[in-house]
Short mmCIF file of C-alpha atoms in Angstrom, two decimals:
data_model
loop_
_atom_site.label_atom_id
_atom_site.label_comp_id
_atom_site.label_asym_id
_atom_site.label_seq_id
_atom_site.Cartn_x
_atom_site.Cartn_y
_atom_site.Cartn_z
CA MET A 1 27.24 41.80 3.85
CA LEU A 2 29.83 39.24 4.91
CA THR A 3 31.31 39.75 8.40
CA THR A 4 34.65 38.22 9.36
CA ASN A 5 37.06 38.26 12.28
CA GLU A 6 40.60 38.38 10.94
CA LEU A 7 44.28 38.08 11.78
CA ARG A 8 46.86 39.19 9.19
CA TRP A 9 50.60 39.64 9.08
CA PHE A 10 52.66 41.33 6.34
CA TYR A 11 56.42 41.22 5.78
CA PRO A 12 58.63 42.52 2.98
CA GLY A 13 60.44 39.97 0.82
CA THR A 14 59.59 36.43 -0.24
CA ILE A 15 57.94 33.79 1.91
CA PRO A 16 60.62 32.13 4.05
CA GLU A 17 61.20 28.55 2.92
CA ASP A 18 60.61 27.06 6.37
CA ILE A 19 57.28 28.88 6.77
CA GLU A 20 56.09 27.87 3.29
CA PHE A 21 57.08 24.26 4.01
CA TRP A 22 55.27 24.36 7.37
CA PHE A 23 52.12 25.69 5.69
CA GLN A 24 52.12 23.09 2.93
CA GLN A 25 52.83 20.19 5.29
CA ASN A 26 50.57 21.15 8.21
CA CYS A 27 47.76 23.26 6.77
CA LEU A 28 46.88 22.01 3.29
CA ILE A 29 44.78 18.91 2.68
CA ASP A 30 46.42 18.47 -0.72
CA GLN A 31 50.11 19.26 -0.32
CA MET A 32 50.66 19.02 -4.09
CA ARG A 33 47.95 21.53 -4.99
CA SER A 34 49.10 24.48 -7.07
CA PRO A 35 48.58 27.97 -5.63
CA GLN A 36 45.97 30.37 -6.95
CA GLU A 37 47.26 33.31 -8.98
CA ARG A 38 45.36 36.54 -9.53
CA GLU A 39 45.71 40.30 -9.85
CA ASP A 40 43.71 42.77 -7.74
CA ARG A 41 43.59 46.56 -7.85
CA TYR A 42 43.25 48.44 -4.56
CA LEU A 43 42.17 52.06 -4.23
CA TYR A 44 44.92 53.77 -2.24
CA THR A 45 43.33 55.56 0.73
CA PRO A 46 46.17 57.17 2.74
CA GLU A 47 45.66 57.50 6.51
CA CYS A 48 42.50 55.41 6.27
CA ASP A 49 43.32 51.99 7.73
CA TYR A 50 39.66 51.15 8.31
CA LEU A 51 38.57 51.13 4.64
CA GLY A 52 39.55 48.78 1.82
CA ILE A 53 38.26 49.11 -1.75
CA LYS A 54 39.34 46.84 -4.59
CA LEU A 55 38.55 45.46 -8.01
CA ARG A 56 38.86 41.68 -8.12
CA GLN A 57 38.21 39.60 -11.22
CA GLY A 58 35.45 41.88 -12.51
CA ARG A 59 33.91 42.43 -9.07
CA PHE A 60 33.87 45.54 -6.86
CA GLU A 61 34.54 44.93 -3.15
CA VAL A 62 34.37 47.26 -0.16
CA LYS A 63 35.62 46.31 3.31
CA TRP A 64 35.01 48.38 6.44
CA ARG A 65 36.67 47.69 9.78
CA LYS A 66 33.88 47.37 12.32
CA ALA A 67 36.04 46.83 15.42
CA GLU A 68 39.57 46.34 16.69
CA LEU A 69 39.52 43.28 18.95
CA GLY A 70 42.91 43.45 20.64
CA VAL A 71 46.06 41.35 20.50
CA LEU A 72 45.78 37.57 20.53
CA SER A 73 48.68 35.24 21.37
CA PHE A 74 49.20 31.62 20.36
CA GLY A 75 52.18 30.02 22.03
CA GLU A 76 55.56 31.74 22.15
CA PHE A 77 55.85 32.37 18.40
CA VAL A 78 52.60 34.11 17.41
CA GLU A 79 50.80 37.30 18.39
CA GLY A 80 48.53 39.36 16.17
CA LYS A 81 45.90 42.08 16.15
CA ALA A 82 42.41 40.71 15.63
CA GLU A 83 39.95 42.86 13.70
CA LYS A 84 36.30 42.57 12.70
CA TRP A 85 35.50 43.50 9.09
CA GLY A 86 32.35 43.85 7.02
CA LYS A 87 32.53 43.19 3.28
CA TRP A 88 30.14 44.26 0.52
CA LEU A 89 30.36 42.68 -2.94
CA CYS A 90 29.05 44.14 -6.18
CA ASP A 91 28.90 42.29 -9.50
CA ASP A 92 27.82 43.60 -12.90
CA PRO A 93 26.33 40.74 -14.97
CA THR A 94 26.70 42.84 -18.12
CA LYS A 95 30.50 42.89 -17.61
CA GLU A 96 30.48 46.59 -18.56
CA SER A 97 31.66 47.84 -15.16
CA PHE A 98 34.54 47.06 -12.80
CA GLN A 99 37.09 46.35 -15.53
CA LEU A 100 40.79 47.01 -14.98
CA ALA A 101 41.03 48.85 -18.31
CA GLN A 102 38.78 51.58 -16.90
CA ILE A 103 41.36 52.53 -14.25
CA SER A 104 44.59 51.58 -16.00
CA ASP A 105 45.83 55.20 -16.19
CA SER A 106 44.95 56.15 -12.60
CA SER A 107 47.75 56.41 -10.04
CA SER A 108 45.17 56.10 -7.24
CA TRP A 109 44.71 52.38 -7.93
CA VAL A 110 47.46 50.03 -6.76
CA ASN A 111 48.24 46.83 -8.64
CA VAL A 112 48.66 43.82 -6.32
CA GLN A 113 49.66 40.46 -7.80
CA LYS A 114 48.98 37.46 -5.60
CA VAL A 115 50.15 33.85 -5.54
CA ARG A 116 48.17 32.27 -2.73
CA TYR A 117 47.67 28.97 -0.95
CA SER A 118 44.36 28.87 0.94
CA GLN A 119 42.81 26.21 3.16
CA PRO A 120 39.31 26.39 4.73
CA TYR A 121 38.67 24.85 8.14
CA GLN A 122 35.34 23.91 9.64
CA VAL A 123 34.80 24.70 13.33
CA LEU A 124 32.25 22.37 14.92
CA SER A 125 29.98 23.18 17.86
CA ASN A 126 32.36 21.39 20.26
CA LEU A 127 35.15 23.69 18.96
CA SER A 128 36.97 20.91 17.17
CA VAL A 129 38.57 21.82 13.84
CA GLN A 130 38.87 19.94 10.57
CA ALA A 131 40.22 20.92 7.18
CA VAL A 132 37.68 20.72 4.35
CA ALA A 133 37.66 21.00 0.57
CA ALA A 134 37.53 24.50 -0.88
CA ASN A 135 34.12 23.96 -2.50
CA GLU A 136 32.47 22.48 0.61
CA HIS A 137 29.74 24.63 2.20
CA ILE A 138 30.23 25.11 5.94
CA ALA A 139 28.32 27.33 8.37
CA ASN A 140 31.16 28.18 10.75
CA GLY A 141 34.81 28.13 9.88
CA CYS A 142 37.98 29.96 9.05
CA ASN A 143 40.11 30.34 5.93
CA VAL A 144 43.88 30.17 6.44
CA GLU A 145 46.07 31.52 3.66
CA ILE A 146 49.68 32.33 2.84
CA THR A 147 50.32 34.69 -0.06
CA GLN A 148 53.27 35.96 -2.06
CA LEU A 149 52.61 39.55 -3.12
CA ILE A 150 53.97 41.94 -5.71
CA ILE A 151 52.73 45.44 -4.85
CA GLN A 152 53.70 47.83 -7.63
CA GLU A 153 56.99 45.92 -8.08
CA HIS A 154 57.59 45.66 -4.30
CA THR A 155 57.82 42.09 -2.97
CA TRP A 156 55.91 41.22 0.22
CA TRP A 157 54.31 38.15 1.75
CA SER A 158 51.35 37.66 4.04
CA LEU A 159 49.86 35.08 6.39
CA ALA A 160 46.18 35.47 7.30
CA LEU A 161 43.14 33.90 8.95
CA GLU A 162 39.56 34.94 8.12
CA ALA A 163 36.89 33.51 10.42
CA PHE A 164 33.28 33.48 9.21
CA GLY A 165 29.88 32.19 10.32
CA GLU A 166 27.42 33.13 13.05
CA ASP A 167 28.30 36.50 14.56
CA ALA A 168 28.33 35.14 18.11
CA ARG A 169 30.85 32.47 17.09
CA LEU A 170 33.27 34.54 15.01
CA MET A 171 35.85 34.99 17.75
CA ASP A 172 35.66 31.33 18.77
CA ASN A 173 36.08 30.34 15.12
CA LEU A 174 39.16 32.55 14.84
CA ARG A 175 40.77 31.54 18.14
CA THR A 176 40.07 27.83 17.71
CA THR A 177 41.45 27.66 14.18
CA ALA A 178 44.49 29.75 15.03
CA SER A 179 45.27 27.56 18.05
CA TRP A 180 44.97 24.46 15.87
CA VAL A 181 47.07 25.82 13.02
CA PHE A 182 49.83 27.40 15.09
CA ASN A 183 50.22 24.37 17.36
CA THR A 184 52.86 23.10 14.90
CA TYR A 185 54.37 26.47 13.97
CA GLN A 186 58.04 27.01 14.86
CA GLY A 187 59.12 29.60 12.29
CA ALA A 188 60.18 33.17 12.86
CA LYS A 189 58.00 34.99 15.37
CA LEU A 190 54.85 36.59 14.00
CA LEU A 191 54.58 39.90 15.84
CA ALA A 192 51.68 42.23 16.56
CA ALA A 193 53.74 45.08 15.11
CA ASN A 194 53.48 43.39 11.71
CA SER A 195 49.81 42.52 12.08
CA TYR A 196 47.40 44.72 10.10
CA ALA A 197 45.12 44.73 7.06
CA TYR A 198 45.77 45.59 3.41
CA PRO A 199 45.06 49.36 3.69
CA HIS A 200 47.90 49.78 6.20
CA CYS A 201 50.24 47.57 4.17
CA LEU A 202 49.68 49.77 1.11
CA SER A 203 50.50 52.86 3.15
CA LEU A 204 53.84 51.30 4.14
CA VAL A 205 54.74 50.59 0.53
CA TYR A 206 53.89 54.15 -0.54
CA ARG A 207 55.15 56.13 2.43
#
């Protein structure tokens, strides 16, 4: 099981140009790197914000919210609800299971198209932060991502941080990276009211 401490924000519409420019200029090592594109399917679980189930590129993933960690603030522009999540991954080497064709006719599964920029950061023992390559193995760190979403033809965008590593350091990894990243942020305010995980976002689209 992978355990992460996370901050996420969701907003309807396309990514504001100033926020996308800020992310590319201040967060990415390679500012010219193309974003990752993929399609995930989420199982819609109404009134169940603590559970996320999805099919992703032939893999079955389950996320369970282990704790709500309160509201964190970073300067005058950013506040968000921190949450602790556990993730289980299941692969089928035969490629016979977890295929999108198996659920194509089910209205319970929600199609989510993603165009995402992601940047991992390493958090050192002295709580300094440095951006690293995506394929570099690090023990303690945090992924920062900005994503354009199409959820069943509805356009949304998201900004997120996922801290990983030793359990005792998860909150430090999240706080330290967020403080580093948002030190240069001057876009529209990111509010706690818009801070939640994918299960709640799906419920807003389908309410």
